[in-house]
CSV table of C-alpha atoms in Angstrom, one decimal:
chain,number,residue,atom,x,y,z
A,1,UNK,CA,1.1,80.6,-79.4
A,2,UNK,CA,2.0,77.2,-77.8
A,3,UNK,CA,5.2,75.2,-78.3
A,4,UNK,CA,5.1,71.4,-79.6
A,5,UNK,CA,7.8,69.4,-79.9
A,6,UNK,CA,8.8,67.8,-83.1
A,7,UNK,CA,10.6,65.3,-81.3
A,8,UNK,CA,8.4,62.0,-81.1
A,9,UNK,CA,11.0,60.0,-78.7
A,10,UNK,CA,9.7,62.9,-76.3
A,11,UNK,CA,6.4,62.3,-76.3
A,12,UNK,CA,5.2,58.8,-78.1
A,13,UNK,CA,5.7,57.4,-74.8
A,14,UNK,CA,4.1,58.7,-71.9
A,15,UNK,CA,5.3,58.4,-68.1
A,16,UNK,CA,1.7,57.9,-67.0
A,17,UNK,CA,0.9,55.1,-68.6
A,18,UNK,CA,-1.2,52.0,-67.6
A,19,UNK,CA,1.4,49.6,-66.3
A,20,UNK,CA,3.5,52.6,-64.4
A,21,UNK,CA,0.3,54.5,-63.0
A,22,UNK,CA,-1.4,51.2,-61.6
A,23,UNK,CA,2.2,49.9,-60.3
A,24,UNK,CA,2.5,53.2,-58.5
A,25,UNK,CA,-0.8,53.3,-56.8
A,26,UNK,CA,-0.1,49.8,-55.6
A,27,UNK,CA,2.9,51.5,-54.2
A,28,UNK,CA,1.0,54.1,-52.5
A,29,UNK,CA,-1.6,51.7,-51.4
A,30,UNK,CA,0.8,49.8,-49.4
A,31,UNK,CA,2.5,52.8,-48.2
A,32,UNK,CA,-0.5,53.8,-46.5
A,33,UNK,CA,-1.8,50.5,-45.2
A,34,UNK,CA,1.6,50.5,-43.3
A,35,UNK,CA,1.2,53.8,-42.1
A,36,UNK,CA,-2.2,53.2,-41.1
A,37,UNK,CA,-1.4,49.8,-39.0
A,38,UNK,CA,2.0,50.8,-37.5
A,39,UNK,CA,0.8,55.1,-36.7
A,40,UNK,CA,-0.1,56.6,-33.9
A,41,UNK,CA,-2.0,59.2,-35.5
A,42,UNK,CA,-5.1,57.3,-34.6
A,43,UNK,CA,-7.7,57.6,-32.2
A,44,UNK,CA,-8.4,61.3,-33.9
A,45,UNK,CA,-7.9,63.9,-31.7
A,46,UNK,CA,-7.7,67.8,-31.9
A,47,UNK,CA,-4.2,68.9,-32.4
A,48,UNK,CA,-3.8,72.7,-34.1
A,49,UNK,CA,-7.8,73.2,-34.4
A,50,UNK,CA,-8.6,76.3,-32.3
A,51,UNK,CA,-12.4,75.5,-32.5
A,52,UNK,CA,-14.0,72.8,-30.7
A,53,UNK,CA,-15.4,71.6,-33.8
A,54,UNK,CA,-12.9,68.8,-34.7
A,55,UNK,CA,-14.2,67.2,-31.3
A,56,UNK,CA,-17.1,66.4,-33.1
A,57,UNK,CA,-15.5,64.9,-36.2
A,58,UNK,CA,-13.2,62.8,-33.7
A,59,UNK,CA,-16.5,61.6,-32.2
A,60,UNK,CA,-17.8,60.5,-35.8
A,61,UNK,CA,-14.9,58.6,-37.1
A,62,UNK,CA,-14.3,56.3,-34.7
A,63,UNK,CA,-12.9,53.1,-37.3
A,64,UNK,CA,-9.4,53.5,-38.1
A,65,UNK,CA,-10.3,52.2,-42.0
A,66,UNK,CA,-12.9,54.8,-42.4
A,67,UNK,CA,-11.0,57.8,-41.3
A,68,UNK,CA,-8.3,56.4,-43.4
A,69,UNK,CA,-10.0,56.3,-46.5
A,70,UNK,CA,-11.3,59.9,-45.9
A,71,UNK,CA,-8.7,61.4,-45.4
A,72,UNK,CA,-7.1,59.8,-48.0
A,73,UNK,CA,-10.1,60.7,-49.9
A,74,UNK,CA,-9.2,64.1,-49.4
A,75,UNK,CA,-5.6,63.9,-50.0
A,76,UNK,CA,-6.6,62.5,-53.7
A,77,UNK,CA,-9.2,65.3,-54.1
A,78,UNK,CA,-6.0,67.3,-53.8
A,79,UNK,CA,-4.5,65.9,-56.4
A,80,UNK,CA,-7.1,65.2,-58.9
A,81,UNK,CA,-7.3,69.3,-59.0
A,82,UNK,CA,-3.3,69.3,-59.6
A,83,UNK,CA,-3.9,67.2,-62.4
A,84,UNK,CA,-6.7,69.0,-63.4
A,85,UNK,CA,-5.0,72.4,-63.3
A,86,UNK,CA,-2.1,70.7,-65.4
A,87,UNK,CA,-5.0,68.7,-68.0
A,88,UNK,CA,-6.2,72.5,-68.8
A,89,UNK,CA,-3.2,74.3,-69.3
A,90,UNK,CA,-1.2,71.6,-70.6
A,91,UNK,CA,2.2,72.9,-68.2
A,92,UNK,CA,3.6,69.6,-69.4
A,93,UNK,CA,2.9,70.0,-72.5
A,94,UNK,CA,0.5,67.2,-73.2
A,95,UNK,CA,-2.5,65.9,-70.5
A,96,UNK,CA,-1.0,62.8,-68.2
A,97,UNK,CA,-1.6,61.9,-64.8
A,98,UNK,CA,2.3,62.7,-63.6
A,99,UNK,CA,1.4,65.3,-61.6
A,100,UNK,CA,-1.3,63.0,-59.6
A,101,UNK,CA,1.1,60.4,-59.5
A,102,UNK,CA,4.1,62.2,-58.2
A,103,UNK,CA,1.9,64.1,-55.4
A,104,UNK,CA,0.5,60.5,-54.2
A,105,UNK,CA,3.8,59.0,-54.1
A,106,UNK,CA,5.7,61.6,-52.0
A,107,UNK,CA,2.5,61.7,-49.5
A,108,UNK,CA,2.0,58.2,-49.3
A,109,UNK,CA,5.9,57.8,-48.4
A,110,UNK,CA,6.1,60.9,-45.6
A,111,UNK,CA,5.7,58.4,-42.5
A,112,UNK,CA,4.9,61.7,-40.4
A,113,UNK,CA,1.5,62.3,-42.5
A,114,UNK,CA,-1.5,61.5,-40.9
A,115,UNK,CA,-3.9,60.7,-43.4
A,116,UNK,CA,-7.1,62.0,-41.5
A,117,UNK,CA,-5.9,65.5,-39.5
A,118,UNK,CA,-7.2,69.0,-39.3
A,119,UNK,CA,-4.0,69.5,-41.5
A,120,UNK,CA,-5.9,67.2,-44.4
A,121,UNK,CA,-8.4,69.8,-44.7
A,122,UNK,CA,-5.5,72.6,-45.3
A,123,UNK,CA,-3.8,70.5,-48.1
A,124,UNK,CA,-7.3,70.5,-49.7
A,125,UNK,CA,-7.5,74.3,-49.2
A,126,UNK,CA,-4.4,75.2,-51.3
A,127,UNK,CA,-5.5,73.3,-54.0
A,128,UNK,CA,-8.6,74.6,-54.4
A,129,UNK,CA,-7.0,78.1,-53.8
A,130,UNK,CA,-4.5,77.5,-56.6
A,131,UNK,CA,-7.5,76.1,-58.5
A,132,UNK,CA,-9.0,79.7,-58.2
A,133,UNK,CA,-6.1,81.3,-58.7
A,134,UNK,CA,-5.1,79.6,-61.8
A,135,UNK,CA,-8.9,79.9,-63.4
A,136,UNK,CA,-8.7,84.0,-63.5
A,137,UNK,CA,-5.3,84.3,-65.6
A,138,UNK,CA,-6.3,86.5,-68.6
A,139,UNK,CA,-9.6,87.9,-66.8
A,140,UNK,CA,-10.3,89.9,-63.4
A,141,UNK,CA,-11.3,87.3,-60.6
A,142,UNK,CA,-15.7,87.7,-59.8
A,143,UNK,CA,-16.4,89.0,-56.6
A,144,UNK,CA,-18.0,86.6,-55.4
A,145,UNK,CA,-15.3,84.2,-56.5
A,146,UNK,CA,-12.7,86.4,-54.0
A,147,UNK,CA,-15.1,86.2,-51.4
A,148,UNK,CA,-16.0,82.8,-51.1
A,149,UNK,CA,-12.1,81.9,-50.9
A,150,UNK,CA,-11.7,84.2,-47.8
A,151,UNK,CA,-14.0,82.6,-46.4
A,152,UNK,CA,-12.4,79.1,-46.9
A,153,UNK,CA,-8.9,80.2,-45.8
A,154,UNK,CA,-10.4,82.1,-42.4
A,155,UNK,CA,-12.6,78.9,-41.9
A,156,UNK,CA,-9.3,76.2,-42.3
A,157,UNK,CA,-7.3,78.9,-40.7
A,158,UNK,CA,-9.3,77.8,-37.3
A,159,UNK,CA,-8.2,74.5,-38.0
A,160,UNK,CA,-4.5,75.1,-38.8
A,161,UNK,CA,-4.0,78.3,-38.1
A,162,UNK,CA,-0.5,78.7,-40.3
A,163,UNK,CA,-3.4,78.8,-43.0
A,164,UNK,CA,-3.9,82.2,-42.6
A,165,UNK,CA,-0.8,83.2,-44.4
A,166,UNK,CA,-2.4,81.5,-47.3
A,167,UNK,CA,-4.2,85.0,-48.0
A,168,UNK,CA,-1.4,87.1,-48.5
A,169,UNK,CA,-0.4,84.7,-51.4
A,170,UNK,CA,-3.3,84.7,-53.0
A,171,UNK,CA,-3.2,88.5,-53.5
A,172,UNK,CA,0.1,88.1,-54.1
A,173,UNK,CA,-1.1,85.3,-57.2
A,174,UNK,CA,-4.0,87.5,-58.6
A,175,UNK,CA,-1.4,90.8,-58.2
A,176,UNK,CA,1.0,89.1,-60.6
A,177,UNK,CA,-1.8,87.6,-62.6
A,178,UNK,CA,-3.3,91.1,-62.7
A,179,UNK,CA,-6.7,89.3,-61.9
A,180,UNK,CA,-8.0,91.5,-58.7
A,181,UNK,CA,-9.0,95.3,-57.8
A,182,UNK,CA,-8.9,97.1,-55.3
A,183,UNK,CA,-12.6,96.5,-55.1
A,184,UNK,CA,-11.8,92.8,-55.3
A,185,UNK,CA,-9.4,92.5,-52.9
A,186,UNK,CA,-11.3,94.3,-50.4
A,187,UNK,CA,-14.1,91.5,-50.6
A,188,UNK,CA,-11.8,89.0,-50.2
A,189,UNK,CA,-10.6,90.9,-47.3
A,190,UNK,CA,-13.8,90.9,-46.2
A,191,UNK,CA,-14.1,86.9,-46.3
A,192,UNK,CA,-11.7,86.6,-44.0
A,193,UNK,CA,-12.5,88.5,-41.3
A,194,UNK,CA,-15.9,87.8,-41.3
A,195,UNK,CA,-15.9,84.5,-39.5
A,196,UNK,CA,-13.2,85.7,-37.6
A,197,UNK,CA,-15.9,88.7,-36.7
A,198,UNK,CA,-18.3,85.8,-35.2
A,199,UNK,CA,-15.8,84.1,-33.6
A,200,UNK,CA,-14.8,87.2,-31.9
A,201,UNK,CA,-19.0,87.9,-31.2
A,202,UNK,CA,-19.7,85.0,-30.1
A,203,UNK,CA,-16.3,85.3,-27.1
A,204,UNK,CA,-18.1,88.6,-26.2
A,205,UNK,CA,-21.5,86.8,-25.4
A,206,UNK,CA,-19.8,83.7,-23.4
A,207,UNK,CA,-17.2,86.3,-22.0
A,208,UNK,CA,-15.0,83.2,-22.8
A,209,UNK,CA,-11.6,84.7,-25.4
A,210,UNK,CA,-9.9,81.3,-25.4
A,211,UNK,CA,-10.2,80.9,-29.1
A,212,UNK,CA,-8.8,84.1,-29.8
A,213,UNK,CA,-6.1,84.0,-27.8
A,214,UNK,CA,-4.9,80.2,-28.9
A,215,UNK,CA,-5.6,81.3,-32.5
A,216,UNK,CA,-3.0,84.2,-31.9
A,217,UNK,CA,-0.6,81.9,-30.2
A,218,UNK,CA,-0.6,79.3,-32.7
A,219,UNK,CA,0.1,82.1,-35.8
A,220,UNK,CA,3.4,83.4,-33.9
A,221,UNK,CA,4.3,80.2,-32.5
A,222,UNK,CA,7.7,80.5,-34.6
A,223,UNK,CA,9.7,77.5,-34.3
A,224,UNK,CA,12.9,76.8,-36.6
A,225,UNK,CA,13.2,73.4,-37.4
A,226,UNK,CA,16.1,70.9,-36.8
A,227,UNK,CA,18.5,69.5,-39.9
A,228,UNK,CA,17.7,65.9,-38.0
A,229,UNK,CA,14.1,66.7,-38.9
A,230,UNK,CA,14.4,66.7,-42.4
A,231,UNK,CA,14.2,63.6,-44.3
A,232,UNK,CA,15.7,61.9,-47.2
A,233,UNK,CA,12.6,62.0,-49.1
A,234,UNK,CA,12.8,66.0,-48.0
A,235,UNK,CA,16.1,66.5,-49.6
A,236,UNK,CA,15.3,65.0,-53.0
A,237,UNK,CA,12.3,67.3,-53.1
A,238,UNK,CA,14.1,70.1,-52.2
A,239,UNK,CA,16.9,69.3,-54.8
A,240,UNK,CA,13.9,68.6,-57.0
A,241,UNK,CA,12.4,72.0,-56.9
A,242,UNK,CA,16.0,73.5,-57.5
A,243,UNK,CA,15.9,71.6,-61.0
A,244,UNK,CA,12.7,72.1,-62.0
A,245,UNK,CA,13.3,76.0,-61.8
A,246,UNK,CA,16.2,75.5,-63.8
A,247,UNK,CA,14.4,74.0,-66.4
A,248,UNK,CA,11.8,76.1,-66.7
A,249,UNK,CA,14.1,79.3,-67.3
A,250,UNK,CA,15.7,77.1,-69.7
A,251,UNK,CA,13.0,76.3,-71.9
A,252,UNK,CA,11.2,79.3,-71.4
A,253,UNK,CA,10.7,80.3,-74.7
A,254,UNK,CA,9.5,76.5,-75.9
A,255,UNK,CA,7.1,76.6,-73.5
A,256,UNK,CA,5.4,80.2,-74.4
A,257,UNK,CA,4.3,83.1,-72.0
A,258,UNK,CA,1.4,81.7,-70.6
A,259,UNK,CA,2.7,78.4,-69.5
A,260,UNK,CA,6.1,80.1,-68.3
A,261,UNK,CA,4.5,82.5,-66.0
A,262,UNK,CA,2.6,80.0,-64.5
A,263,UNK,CA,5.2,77.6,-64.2
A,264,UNK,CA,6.8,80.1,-62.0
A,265,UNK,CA,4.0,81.0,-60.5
A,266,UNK,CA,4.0,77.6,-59.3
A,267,UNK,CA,7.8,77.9,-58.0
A,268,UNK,CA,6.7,81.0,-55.9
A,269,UNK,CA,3.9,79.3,-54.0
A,270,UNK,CA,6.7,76.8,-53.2
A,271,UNK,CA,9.3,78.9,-52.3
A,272,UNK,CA,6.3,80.6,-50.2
A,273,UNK,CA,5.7,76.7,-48.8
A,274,UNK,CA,9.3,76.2,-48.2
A,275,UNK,CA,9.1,79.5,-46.4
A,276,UNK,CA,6.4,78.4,-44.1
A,277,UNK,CA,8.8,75.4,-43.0
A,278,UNK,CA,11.6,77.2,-42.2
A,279,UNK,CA,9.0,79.1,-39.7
A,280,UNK,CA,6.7,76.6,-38.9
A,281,UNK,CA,9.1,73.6,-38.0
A,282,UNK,CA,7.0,71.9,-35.8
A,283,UNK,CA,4.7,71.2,-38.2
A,284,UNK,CA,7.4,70.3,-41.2
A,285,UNK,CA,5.5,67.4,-42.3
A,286,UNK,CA,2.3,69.2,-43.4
A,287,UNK,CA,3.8,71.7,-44.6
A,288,UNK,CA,6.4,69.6,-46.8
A,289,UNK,CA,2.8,67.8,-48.1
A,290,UNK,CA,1.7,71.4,-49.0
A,291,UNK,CA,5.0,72.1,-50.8
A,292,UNK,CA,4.6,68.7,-52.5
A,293,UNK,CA,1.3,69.3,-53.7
A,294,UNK,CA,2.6,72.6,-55.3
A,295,UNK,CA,5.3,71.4,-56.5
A,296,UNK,CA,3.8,67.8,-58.1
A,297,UNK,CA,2.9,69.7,-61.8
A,298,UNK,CA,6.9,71.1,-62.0
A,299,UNK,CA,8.3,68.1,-60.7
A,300,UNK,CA,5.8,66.2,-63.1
A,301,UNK,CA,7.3,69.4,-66.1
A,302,UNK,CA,10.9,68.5,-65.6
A,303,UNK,CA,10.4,64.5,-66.3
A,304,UNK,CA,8.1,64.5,-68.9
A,305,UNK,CA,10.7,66.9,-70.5
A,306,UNK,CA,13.3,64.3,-70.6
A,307,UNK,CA,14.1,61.9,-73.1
A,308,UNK,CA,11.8,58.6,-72.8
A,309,UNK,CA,14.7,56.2,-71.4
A,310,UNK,CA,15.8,58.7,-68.6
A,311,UNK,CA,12.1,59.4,-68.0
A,312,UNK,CA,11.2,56.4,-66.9
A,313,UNK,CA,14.5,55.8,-65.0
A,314,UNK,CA,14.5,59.3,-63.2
A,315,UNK,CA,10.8,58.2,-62.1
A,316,UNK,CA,11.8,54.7,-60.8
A,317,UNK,CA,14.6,56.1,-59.2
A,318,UNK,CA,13.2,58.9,-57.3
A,319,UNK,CA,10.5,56.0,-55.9
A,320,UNK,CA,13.3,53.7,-54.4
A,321,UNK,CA,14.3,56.6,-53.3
A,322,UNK,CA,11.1,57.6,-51.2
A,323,UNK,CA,10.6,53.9,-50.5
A,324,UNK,CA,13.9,53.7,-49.0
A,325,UNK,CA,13.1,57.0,-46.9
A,326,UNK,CA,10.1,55.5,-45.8
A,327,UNK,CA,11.2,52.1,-44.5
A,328,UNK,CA,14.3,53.1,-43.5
A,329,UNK,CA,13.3,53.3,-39.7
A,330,UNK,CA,11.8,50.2,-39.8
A,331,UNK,CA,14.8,48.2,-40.7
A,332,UNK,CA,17.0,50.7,-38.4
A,333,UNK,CA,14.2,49.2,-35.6
């Protein structure tokens, strides 16, 4: 049984609404536009991708606007399932866009984002991985359903090959939502190392084991990051994520079971992102776009729980905050 509040200053007014959702995609939009004039992401070229096959998409897009808008495109598609994870279990207790608007604010203001990479594609994995995982809670997960998403994480794992860690924590999901089998998880299992099986077929037949062998260098490529890398923007999120918990354990029984254990099932795929940082350092800013993706429906929980004047002003506050982070190095230039 679900928990409402009785409180209307909690929830006549919504964070999301017209004025502060359209002000904050202008925010975004301009965020980007910068990002997009001033990076040097662009020409597209292969970066983590173990396959030749980005080649061919660096070929294609070949307009700096265009690759722009798709991969920002696919950074939206990202979060339109975060909100839509959030509109069908209500974790915030009522259906907003907070989640979507706090995930496109803390991309739009990471400076070290491209918005068109082989590292796009990963954000858009997780999300359609948590999507999954979120869909089977009360029921055991089909087997095609398992299958299909081993086959997505092997096939982005060529792309950004960090990816493949994203397997263990999808067992590790299901497990605690006591959604998979053993039968299950061995066709998952199966997903995965089946295009991994052609990749290593197709190295036999060209006597040719590069892939492979940069695949396995890129997965134990271990490299701690540096406190100069972090940013302010980093921080807040970080310091975020620690308050968010806190208020979930808090009102843990307002909430009800269902929500709570997937509110902290959230916290555990970020602790699980924040882990991949601290391994991973040379790629900090995609993963810190992962964590904010997972993160976007708790950090979107612990503001919508608060009354409707420190709502807003916690909101507001948190984007001068970004902004500031963002343009920072401009006015330092």
């Amino acid at each position: 049984m679900r928990y409402s509040y009785n409180d209307s200053h909690r929830t006549d007014i919504k964070l999301s609404g017209r004025l502060t959702f359209g002000f904050t995609m202008i925010v975004c939009t301009a965020c980007l536009l910068y990002s997009t004039v001033v990076g040097s992401w662009f020409p597209l070229h292969r970066t983590t991708a173990v396959v030749p096959f980005w080649d061919n998409v660096c070929e294609v897009f070949t307009n700096i606007y265009v690759s722009c808008f798709v991969g920002l495109l696919l950074i939206m598609s990202a979060g339109l399932i975060m909100k839509r994870i959030n509109d069908i279990e209500t974790l915030t207790r009522f259906k907003s866009q907070t989640p979507l608007m706090i995930f496109m604010l803390l991309i739009c203001t990471n400076a070290g984002m491209p918005p068109l990479r082989e590292e796009t594609v990963f954000i858009l994995c997780v999300a359609i991985v948590m999507y999954c995982v979120f869909g089977t809670f009360d029921r055991i997960a089909s087997i095609a359903l398992l299958f299909n998403v081993g086959v997505i994480i092997s096939f982005t794992s060529l792309l950004f090959p960090p990816a493949i860690w994203l397997a263990p924590l999808f067992w590790y999901a299901l497990h605690r939502f006591e959604a998979i089998t053993v039968r299950g998880f061995m066709a998952s299992l199966t997903g995965i190392m089946i295009v991994f099986w052609y990749i290593v077929l197709w190295s036999l037949w060209k006597h040719d084991f590069s892939i492979p062998i940069a695949f396995v260098k890129s997965v134990t490529d271990f490299n701690l990051p540096h406190i100069e890398d972090f940013s302010l923007s980093m921080i807040v999120c970080f310091l975020f994520m620690l308050t968010s918990l806190f208020s979930i354990r808090i009102n843990r029984y307002k909430n009800g079971i269902r929500a709570t254990k997937m509110l902290l099932m959230l916290m555990d795929m970020s602790c699980w992102s924040l882990l991949l940082i601290l391994l991973y350092g040379q790629h900090i800013n995609v993963l810190f776009a992962t964590l904010c993706l997972l993160s976007s429906i708790q950090f979107a929980y612990l503001i919508e729980s608060m009354w409707t004047k420190w709502r807003f002003a916690v909101y507001y506050l948190l984007m001068l905050i970004l902004l500031y982070s963002f343009m920072s190095p401009l006015w330092n230039y």
